[in-house]
């Protein structure tokens, strides 16, 4: 096989049937073999979009998402998506050519020449693997998948020198070995079970690492009678209409109070990160039992009384085997439900106060979205103040949000990737006008795919959060307010439908029609922002 053929054959052997990417001079030997191996190619309009689409695909399918880009500027365009995947623990594989094996050490001006692109990606990915021969390529692919699918999921960069892609050698390609899912050690599980069994006021804090353990999370919560709050990436692990569900929003005052009131807090698959907590760490001293697949993560941000290192689902199953049944029968169950309802009411009040400006949008989406819908959000005020804590979701991986890295431009291409990976699911993109412009070209990708994808652009004329921060600091307000394009017309120009709204009351109907459409629909909701009106007169 040539190096390109060996690469694509190895990807297919690892279950890859879809890649997102853009062809270039140096990666054509890869592209030559995609269709021959039955691998579908999706063509985003920018490499950053390819990476975010692979991310959305991975978060909603549970399988690694793959982006194929060319060398130099294309790979560096995709770097932001790699950083986001690292931050949110998403298995994304970015494949690129690299400089030839015998390229001069100080360079010679080769097209797309970058002095050490592997080092750049190694700084933000779990690994940057360089296959130095055709025979090594299948091994490198297997290593990449082993890194991505064992322990904590992380992104990987795989580089094949452009001359190796065209060379020929004897190659053996095998499918990947299965990765075992291990529970935490039995004696440590027993210690945790004993601690939890005597809890009178337990609380569960659930993160994205529990997405594969939704059934076990529900069973443990019901066994303990424990209210459950989630991080952004854990949103939907417990359906938010469950009697014990508080929903997402660990940063809210009511959640902090609930944790302070608890005698035991069980944290599952969360790093308890500042990007989730916003206003400082939770009060957990002496009361924390923690489950995490990452032996470093389980020690980070909070010291646990009992730390269990293991797969969330397997460890919770082992824990359930040692937890007694619900004590005292129906009265205890009713008491737990009342306790959860009290905290849920307080948390809802906090969420509605924080997100008051966005509640009409959220109410319309709540009306329009089917129970199995997936919402791909951006780092936009309507998402982190509005939808995160106020929009109910009902299954894991149903709210895609760029939490830790906080990138802009994620929502639209992530929605495309989610819809590609889940063609039968209703998927919606929820983005702001500022972030939309980072990856607006992906409207053309959505149009080409003829997918019924509502793309809701909530327009507050610029970077509203940063504008508010400038005002709060009593700084000069500048560079944050600007005119938006006619997003509906822009959508129509590239082959989408386009609708402009001035009233959120009309949003539910527009979204319903978009789900039934023959292609993507851009829904431009012009939002009246008092800060915008205040500052627009001061803009040059």
Short mmCIF file of C-alpha atoms in Angstrom, two decimals, residues 6-433:
data_model
loop_
_atom_site.label_atom_id
_atom_site.label_comp_id
_atom_site.label_asym_id
_atom_site.label_seq_id
_atom_site.Cartn_x
_atom_site.Cartn_y
_atom_site.Cartn_z
CA UNK A 6 -2.53 2.49 4.62
CA UNK A 7 -3.82 5.48 6.57
CA UNK A 8 -7.36 5.35 5.21
CA UNK A 9 -7.49 1.55 5.47
CA UNK A 10 -6.43 1.76 9.12
CA UNK A 11 -9.01 4.44 9.87
CA UNK A 12 -11.74 2.29 8.30
CA UNK A 13 -10.55 -0.70 10.32
CA UNK A 14 -11.10 1.38 13.45
CA UNK A 15 -14.70 2.05 12.50
CA UNK A 16 -14.28 5.44 10.86
CA UNK A 17 -16.98 5.91 8.23
CA UNK A 18 -17.09 9.73 8.12
CA UNK A 19 -14.41 12.41 8.09
CA UNK A 20 -14.63 16.20 7.96
CA UNK A 21 -11.97 18.07 6.06
CA UNK A 22 -10.60 20.11 3.20
CA UNK A 23 -8.28 18.70 0.50
CA UNK A 24 -4.99 20.40 -0.27
CA UNK A 25 -1.88 19.81 -2.32
CA UNK A 26 -0.17 17.76 0.37
CA UNK A 27 -3.03 15.49 1.47
CA UNK A 28 -4.37 14.34 -1.90
CA UNK A 29 -2.92 10.86 -1.43
CA UNK A 30 -5.24 10.52 1.58
CA UNK A 31 -8.23 11.80 -0.36
CA UNK A 32 -7.53 9.36 -3.21
CA UNK A 33 -8.57 6.44 -0.99
CA UNK A 34 -11.49 7.74 1.10
CA UNK A 35 -14.31 6.70 -1.22
CA UNK A 36 -12.54 3.44 -2.08
CA UNK A 37 -12.65 2.48 1.60
CA UNK A 38 -16.28 3.56 2.02
CA UNK A 39 -15.42 6.62 4.10
CA UNK A 40 -17.84 9.51 3.65
CA UNK A 41 -16.29 12.95 3.36
CA UNK A 42 -18.00 16.12 4.61
CA UNK A 43 -16.61 19.40 3.27
CA UNK A 44 -16.67 22.27 5.77
CA UNK A 45 -15.49 25.62 4.45
CA UNK A 46 -12.76 26.17 7.02
CA UNK A 47 -10.52 23.83 8.98
CA UNK A 48 -11.72 25.24 12.30
CA UNK A 49 -15.22 24.27 11.20
CA UNK A 50 -13.97 20.78 10.35
CA UNK A 51 -12.59 20.37 13.86
CA UNK A 52 -15.75 21.64 15.56
CA UNK A 53 -17.91 19.41 13.35
CA UNK A 54 -15.79 16.40 14.33
CA UNK A 55 -16.25 17.46 17.95
CA UNK A 56 -20.05 17.65 17.63
CA UNK A 57 -20.04 14.29 15.88
CA UNK A 58 -18.00 12.74 18.71
CA UNK A 59 -20.07 14.20 21.56
CA UNK A 60 -23.33 12.89 20.13
CA UNK A 61 -22.27 9.50 18.73
CA UNK A 62 -19.79 8.43 21.40
CA UNK A 63 -17.25 7.64 18.67
CA UNK A 64 -14.12 9.64 17.83
CA UNK A 65 -14.65 12.40 15.30
CA UNK A 66 -12.05 12.70 12.55
CA UNK A 67 -10.85 15.79 10.68
CA UNK A 68 -8.47 15.55 7.72
CA UNK A 69 -6.60 18.73 6.87
CA UNK A 70 -3.49 19.65 4.99
CA UNK A 71 -0.23 20.91 6.45
CA UNK A 72 0.84 24.27 7.84
CA UNK A 73 -1.91 26.90 7.88
CA UNK A 74 -4.71 24.35 7.55
CA UNK A 75 -3.57 22.42 10.60
CA UNK A 76 -3.09 25.61 12.60
CA UNK A 77 -6.59 26.72 11.54
CA UNK A 78 -7.86 23.55 13.20
CA UNK A 79 -5.81 24.09 16.36
CA UNK A 80 -8.56 26.01 18.20
CA UNK A 81 -10.89 23.04 17.81
CA UNK A 82 -8.20 20.74 19.22
CA UNK A 83 -7.87 23.01 22.25
CA UNK A 84 -11.63 22.92 22.75
CA UNK A 85 -11.73 19.13 22.48
CA UNK A 86 -8.94 18.85 25.07
CA UNK A 87 -10.74 21.20 27.44
CA UNK A 88 -14.04 19.31 27.24
CA UNK A 89 -12.54 15.79 27.03
CA UNK A 90 -13.74 14.95 23.52
CA UNK A 91 -12.07 12.28 21.32
CA UNK A 92 -11.18 14.13 18.11
CA UNK A 93 -8.50 12.92 15.71
CA UNK A 94 -6.93 15.53 13.43
CA UNK A 95 -4.93 13.99 10.57
CA UNK A 96 -2.47 16.03 8.53
CA UNK A 97 0.58 15.66 6.32
CA UNK A 98 3.90 16.83 7.71
CA UNK A 99 7.17 17.99 6.26
CA UNK A 100 9.19 15.37 4.36
CA UNK A 101 11.47 13.06 6.32
CA UNK A 102 14.63 14.65 4.95
CA UNK A 103 13.46 18.23 4.92
CA UNK A 104 16.27 20.71 5.74
CA UNK A 105 16.44 21.47 9.44
CA UNK A 106 16.18 25.25 8.97
CA UNK A 107 13.70 24.98 6.13
CA UNK A 108 13.88 25.94 2.47
CA UNK A 109 10.58 27.69 1.78
CA UNK A 110 8.51 24.61 0.92
CA UNK A 111 4.79 25.25 0.45
CA UNK A 112 2.97 25.24 3.84
CA UNK A 113 6.29 24.92 5.62
CA UNK A 114 6.00 25.12 9.41
CA UNK A 115 9.08 24.63 11.54
CA UNK A 116 7.48 22.16 13.94
CA UNK A 117 3.73 21.83 13.56
CA UNK A 118 3.77 18.64 15.60
CA UNK A 119 5.14 20.53 18.60
CA UNK A 120 2.40 23.13 18.23
CA UNK A 121 -0.30 20.46 18.32
CA UNK A 122 1.40 18.46 21.06
CA UNK A 123 1.02 21.52 23.29
CA UNK A 124 -2.79 21.35 23.08
CA UNK A 125 -3.59 17.68 22.30
CA UNK A 126 -3.01 14.51 24.26
CA UNK A 127 -0.34 13.61 21.73
CA UNK A 128 1.02 14.45 18.32
CA UNK A 129 2.09 11.21 16.67
CA UNK A 130 4.39 11.23 13.61
CA UNK A 131 4.49 8.08 11.52
CA UNK A 132 7.95 7.92 9.92
CA UNK A 133 7.27 5.01 7.55
CA UNK A 134 4.39 3.41 5.66
CA UNK A 135 4.60 0.31 7.85
CA UNK A 136 4.28 2.46 10.98
CA UNK A 137 1.05 4.17 9.89
CA UNK A 138 -1.42 1.47 11.05
CA UNK A 139 0.40 1.30 14.39
CA UNK A 140 0.17 5.09 14.74
CA UNK A 141 -3.57 5.00 13.98
CA UNK A 142 -4.06 2.26 16.58
CA UNK A 143 -2.05 4.27 19.12
CA UNK A 144 -4.17 7.35 18.43
CA UNK A 145 -7.38 5.41 19.01
CA UNK A 146 -5.98 3.83 22.16
CA UNK A 147 -5.25 7.29 23.56
CA UNK A 148 -8.64 8.68 22.56
CA UNK A 149 -10.77 5.79 23.81
CA UNK A 150 -9.06 4.66 27.02
CA UNK A 151 -9.28 6.64 30.21
CA UNK A 152 -10.23 10.27 29.83
CA UNK A 153 -11.08 11.05 26.18
CA UNK A 154 -8.72 13.55 24.60
CA UNK A 155 -7.89 14.77 21.08
CA UNK A 156 -4.89 13.46 19.13
CA UNK A 157 -2.96 14.81 16.13
CA UNK A 158 -1.61 12.26 13.65
CA UNK A 159 1.01 13.47 11.18
CA UNK A 160 2.32 11.56 8.17
CA UNK A 161 5.22 13.14 6.24
CA UNK A 162 4.07 14.05 2.76
CA UNK A 163 6.72 11.89 1.12
CA UNK A 164 5.70 8.89 3.24
CA UNK A 165 2.10 9.30 2.08
CA UNK A 166 3.25 8.52 -1.46
CA UNK A 167 5.73 5.74 -0.68
CA UNK A 168 4.79 2.05 -0.95
CA UNK A 169 5.48 -0.80 1.45
CA UNK A 170 4.06 -4.06 2.76
CA UNK A 171 1.51 -3.19 5.42
CA UNK A 172 -0.49 -5.17 7.93
CA UNK A 173 -3.66 -3.43 9.09
CA UNK A 174 -5.64 -4.83 11.98
CA UNK A 175 -8.71 -3.59 13.80
CA UNK A 176 -8.27 -2.04 17.20
CA UNK A 177 -8.31 -4.03 20.40
CA UNK A 178 -11.22 -3.45 22.73
CA UNK A 179 -10.52 -1.17 25.65
CA UNK A 180 -11.56 -2.61 29.03
CA UNK A 181 -13.72 -0.51 31.34
CA UNK A 182 -12.60 -1.06 34.91
CA UNK A 183 -14.29 -0.12 38.14
CA UNK A 184 -12.39 1.43 41.02
CA UNK A 185 -10.78 -1.02 43.48
CA UNK A 186 -13.33 -2.96 45.51
CA UNK A 187 -12.04 -1.88 48.92
CA UNK A 188 -12.27 1.79 47.98
CA UNK A 189 -15.79 1.27 46.60
CA UNK A 190 -16.75 -0.34 49.91
CA UNK A 191 -15.42 2.68 51.82
CA UNK A 192 -17.43 5.03 49.59
CA UNK A 193 -20.56 2.89 49.94
CA UNK A 194 -20.31 2.95 53.72
CA UNK A 195 -19.92 6.73 53.68
CA UNK A 196 -22.91 7.20 51.37
CA UNK A 197 -25.12 4.69 53.18
CA UNK A 198 -25.06 6.84 56.31
CA UNK A 199 -25.74 10.11 54.49
CA UNK A 200 -28.89 11.92 55.49
CA UNK A 201 -28.60 14.78 52.98
CA UNK A 202 -26.57 13.54 49.98
CA UNK A 203 -26.14 15.54 46.76
CA UNK A 204 -24.78 14.37 43.38
CA UNK A 205 -22.68 16.65 41.16
CA UNK A 206 -22.46 15.10 37.70
CA UNK A 207 -20.15 16.08 34.83
CA UNK A 208 -19.46 15.11 31.24
CA UNK A 209 -17.48 12.08 32.35
CA UNK A 210 -20.79 10.48 33.34
CA UNK A 211 -22.36 10.69 29.88
CA UNK A 212 -21.92 6.96 29.43
CA UNK A 213 -23.32 6.23 32.89
CA UNK A 214 -26.77 7.83 32.72
CA UNK A 215 -28.59 4.69 33.84
CA UNK A 216 -26.27 4.19 36.79
CA UNK A 217 -26.44 7.86 37.83
CA UNK A 218 -30.24 7.66 37.94
CA UNK A 219 -30.19 4.43 39.95
CA UNK A 220 -27.67 5.78 42.48
CA UNK A 221 -29.62 9.02 42.88
CA UNK A 222 -32.84 7.10 43.45
CA UNK A 223 -31.16 4.68 45.86
CA UNK A 224 -29.77 7.56 47.92
CA UNK A 225 -32.69 9.93 47.43
CA UNK A 226 -30.13 12.53 46.34
CA UNK A 227 -30.77 15.69 44.31
CA UNK A 228 -28.63 15.81 41.16
CA UNK A 229 -27.03 18.92 39.69
CA UNK A 230 -24.90 18.83 36.55
CA UNK A 231 -22.18 20.80 34.88
CA UNK A 232 -22.60 22.12 31.34
CA UNK A 233 -21.09 18.97 29.84
CA UNK A 234 -23.13 16.76 32.17
CA UNK A 235 -26.42 18.43 31.24
CA UNK A 236 -29.03 15.80 30.41
CA UNK A 237 -27.25 12.85 32.06
CA UNK A 238 -30.29 12.79 34.34
CA UNK A 239 -33.40 13.87 32.48
CA UNK A 240 -34.24 17.31 33.80
CA UNK A 241 -37.87 16.42 34.48
CA UNK A 242 -36.83 13.64 36.88
CA UNK A 243 -38.06 14.38 40.44
CA UNK A 244 -34.46 14.43 41.74
CA UNK A 245 -33.03 16.58 38.93
CA UNK A 246 -31.95 20.14 39.71
CA UNK A 247 -30.62 20.59 36.16
CA UNK A 248 -27.40 22.28 35.11
CA UNK A 249 -25.74 25.27 36.70
CA UNK A 250 -23.29 24.42 39.47
CA UNK A 251 -22.36 28.10 39.70
CA UNK A 252 -25.76 29.24 40.99
CA UNK A 253 -26.17 30.32 44.65
CA UNK A 254 -28.86 27.73 45.37
CA UNK A 255 -26.53 24.94 44.24
CA UNK A 256 -23.77 26.26 46.46
CA UNK A 257 -26.22 26.29 49.37
CA UNK A 258 -27.42 22.76 48.59
CA UNK A 259 -23.84 21.51 48.58
CA UNK A 260 -23.10 23.36 51.83
CA UNK A 261 -26.18 21.73 53.39
CA UNK A 262 -25.26 18.22 52.23
CA UNK A 263 -23.50 15.81 54.56
CA UNK A 264 -22.01 13.89 51.59
CA UNK A 265 -21.41 15.08 48.01
CA UNK A 266 -20.82 12.46 45.32
CA UNK A 267 -19.07 14.04 42.31
CA UNK A 268 -19.03 11.89 39.17
CA UNK A 269 -16.95 12.62 36.06
CA UNK A 270 -16.35 16.30 36.75
CA UNK A 271 -13.14 18.21 37.29
CA UNK A 272 -15.05 20.80 39.35
CA UNK A 273 -13.44 23.38 37.13
CA UNK A 274 -13.48 27.17 37.52
CA UNK A 275 -15.06 27.42 34.06
CA UNK A 276 -18.11 25.60 35.49
CA UNK A 277 -18.16 27.14 38.95
CA UNK A 278 -17.61 30.77 37.84
CA UNK A 279 -17.51 32.30 41.32
CA UNK A 280 -15.13 30.04 43.18
CA UNK A 281 -14.98 26.46 44.48
CA UNK A 282 -17.88 24.66 46.10
CA UNK A 283 -17.82 24.12 49.90
CA UNK A 284 -16.80 20.44 49.86
CA UNK A 285 -14.24 19.99 52.65
CA UNK A 286 -14.57 16.67 54.44
CA UNK A 287 -17.72 15.61 52.59
CA UNK A 288 -16.59 14.74 49.07
CA UNK A 289 -16.69 11.30 47.47
CA UNK A 290 -15.34 11.49 43.95
CA UNK A 291 -15.42 9.17 40.92
CA UNK A 292 -13.25 9.90 37.90
CA UNK A 293 -11.51 7.86 35.24
CA UNK A 294 -8.57 10.28 35.32
CA UNK A 295 -6.15 9.70 38.25
CA UNK A 296 -4.93 13.28 37.92
CA UNK A 297 -8.38 14.80 37.51
CA UNK A 298 -9.66 13.09 40.65
CA UNK A 299 -7.07 15.06 42.64
CA UNK A 300 -7.64 18.43 40.96
CA UNK A 301 -9.61 21.42 42.29
CA UNK A 302 -10.96 19.62 45.38
CA UNK A 303 -9.56 17.06 47.83
CA UNK A 304 -11.87 14.06 48.23
CA UNK A 305 -12.44 12.14 51.43
CA UNK A 306 -12.81 9.07 49.20
CA UNK A 307 -11.39 9.16 45.63
CA UNK A 308 -12.42 6.37 43.26
CA UNK A 309 -10.43 6.06 40.04
CA UNK A 310 -12.36 4.08 37.47
CA UNK A 311 -14.91 4.11 34.69
CA UNK A 312 -18.02 5.92 35.87
CA UNK A 313 -20.57 3.30 34.80
CA UNK A 314 -18.55 0.35 36.09
CA UNK A 315 -17.73 2.06 39.39
CA UNK A 316 -21.33 3.11 39.99
CA UNK A 317 -22.48 -0.46 39.29
CA UNK A 318 -19.99 -1.70 41.88
CA UNK A 319 -21.22 0.97 44.28
CA UNK A 320 -24.84 -0.04 43.75
CA UNK A 321 -23.95 -3.63 44.63
CA UNK A 322 -22.82 -2.43 48.05
CA UNK A 323 -25.40 0.25 48.81
CA UNK A 324 -28.41 -0.83 50.86
CA UNK A 325 -31.90 -0.32 49.54
CA UNK A 326 -33.81 2.88 50.15
CA UNK A 327 -34.35 3.00 53.93
CA UNK A 328 -37.72 3.44 55.60
CA UNK A 329 -39.74 2.88 52.42
CA UNK A 330 -42.21 5.36 50.96
CA UNK A 331 -41.90 8.10 53.61
CA UNK A 332 -38.17 8.41 52.94
CA UNK A 333 -38.79 8.58 49.20
CA UNK A 334 -41.37 11.31 49.68
CA UNK A 335 -39.02 13.21 51.98
CA UNK A 336 -36.23 13.01 49.39
CA UNK A 337 -38.55 14.25 46.67
CA UNK A 338 -39.65 17.20 48.82
CA UNK A 339 -36.05 18.07 49.59
CA UNK A 340 -35.11 17.94 45.91
CA UNK A 341 -38.14 20.04 44.99
CA UNK A 342 -37.18 22.73 47.48
CA UNK A 343 -33.67 23.02 46.08
CA UNK A 344 -35.00 22.83 42.51
CA UNK A 345 -37.36 25.73 43.17
CA UNK A 346 -34.55 27.81 44.64
CA UNK A 347 -32.21 26.92 41.80
CA UNK A 348 -34.88 27.72 39.19
CA UNK A 349 -35.39 31.14 40.77
CA UNK A 350 -31.64 31.82 40.58
CA UNK A 351 -31.50 30.64 36.98
CA UNK A 352 -34.45 32.77 35.93
CA UNK A 353 -33.00 35.83 37.66
CA UNK A 354 -29.63 35.35 35.99
CA UNK A 355 -31.12 34.62 32.58
CA UNK A 356 -34.15 36.94 32.71
CA UNK A 357 -33.20 38.73 29.50
CA UNK A 358 -33.18 35.44 27.58
CA UNK A 359 -36.21 33.68 29.07
CA UNK A 360 -38.56 34.49 26.14
CA UNK A 361 -36.09 32.82 23.76
CA UNK A 362 -35.70 29.82 26.05
CA UNK A 363 -39.47 29.48 26.51
CA UNK A 364 -39.98 29.42 22.74
CA UNK A 365 -37.28 26.79 22.30
CA UNK A 366 -38.72 24.70 25.12
CA UNK A 367 -42.06 24.70 23.29
CA UNK A 368 -40.53 23.85 19.92
CA UNK A 369 -37.89 21.24 20.76
CA UNK A 370 -38.80 17.54 20.75
CA UNK A 371 -37.73 15.56 23.77
CA UNK A 372 -34.84 13.92 21.90
CA UNK A 373 -33.48 17.17 20.45
CA UNK A 374 -29.80 18.12 20.44
CA UNK A 375 -28.88 21.79 20.93
CA UNK A 376 -25.41 22.92 19.84
CA UNK A 377 -24.66 26.19 21.56
CA UNK A 378 -21.94 28.77 21.23
CA UNK A 379 -20.15 30.81 23.86
CA UNK A 380 -23.03 33.28 23.72
CA UNK A 381 -25.06 35.02 26.42
CA UNK A 382 -28.27 33.33 25.26
CA UNK A 383 -26.54 29.99 25.91
CA UNK A 384 -24.64 30.42 29.17
CA UNK A 385 -27.13 32.76 30.87
CA UNK A 386 -30.23 31.44 29.13
CA UNK A 387 -30.23 27.88 27.83
CA UNK A 388 -27.64 26.27 30.11
CA UNK A 389 -29.73 26.60 33.26
CA UNK A 390 -33.26 27.19 31.92
CA UNK A 391 -33.67 24.97 28.84
CA UNK A 392 -34.64 21.42 29.88
CA UNK A 393 -32.82 18.52 28.24
CA UNK A 394 -33.50 14.84 28.68
CA UNK A 395 -30.56 12.73 27.57
CA UNK A 396 -26.75 12.80 27.66
CA UNK A 397 -25.02 14.66 24.86
CA UNK A 398 -28.09 16.73 24.09
CA UNK A 399 -26.50 20.10 24.94
CA UNK A 400 -23.21 20.79 23.20
CA UNK A 401 -21.36 23.74 24.64
CA UNK A 402 -17.69 24.89 24.50
CA UNK A 403 -17.16 25.05 28.23
CA UNK A 404 -13.53 25.21 29.26
CA UNK A 405 -11.75 26.70 26.25
CA UNK A 406 -14.71 29.00 25.65
CA UNK A 407 -14.21 29.28 21.92
CA UNK A 408 -16.44 31.36 19.68
CA UNK A 409 -17.80 29.89 16.46
CA UNK A 410 -18.38 26.41 17.87
CA UNK A 411 -22.16 26.11 17.68
CA UNK A 412 -22.86 26.09 13.93
CA UNK A 413 -20.25 23.53 12.79
CA UNK A 414 -20.84 21.40 15.91
CA UNK A 415 -24.52 21.25 14.97
CA UNK A 416 -23.56 20.14 11.46
CA UNK A 417 -21.35 17.39 12.89
CA UNK A 418 -24.06 16.30 15.32
CA UNK A 419 -26.63 16.09 12.53
CA UNK A 420 -24.24 14.13 10.29
CA UNK A 421 -23.66 11.65 13.11
CA UNK A 422 -27.33 11.48 14.10
CA UNK A 423 -29.35 12.08 10.93
CA UNK A 424 -32.62 11.01 12.55
CA UNK A 425 -32.33 13.31 15.56
CA UNK A 426 -33.67 16.87 15.66
CA UNK A 427 -30.61 19.14 15.97
CA UNK A 428 -30.63 22.91 16.48
CA UNK A 429 -27.80 25.45 16.54
CA UNK A 430 -28.15 28.30 19.05
CA UNK A 431 -25.58 31.03 18.47
CA UNK A 432 -24.95 34.73 18.93
CA UNK A 433 -24.26 37.22 16.17
#
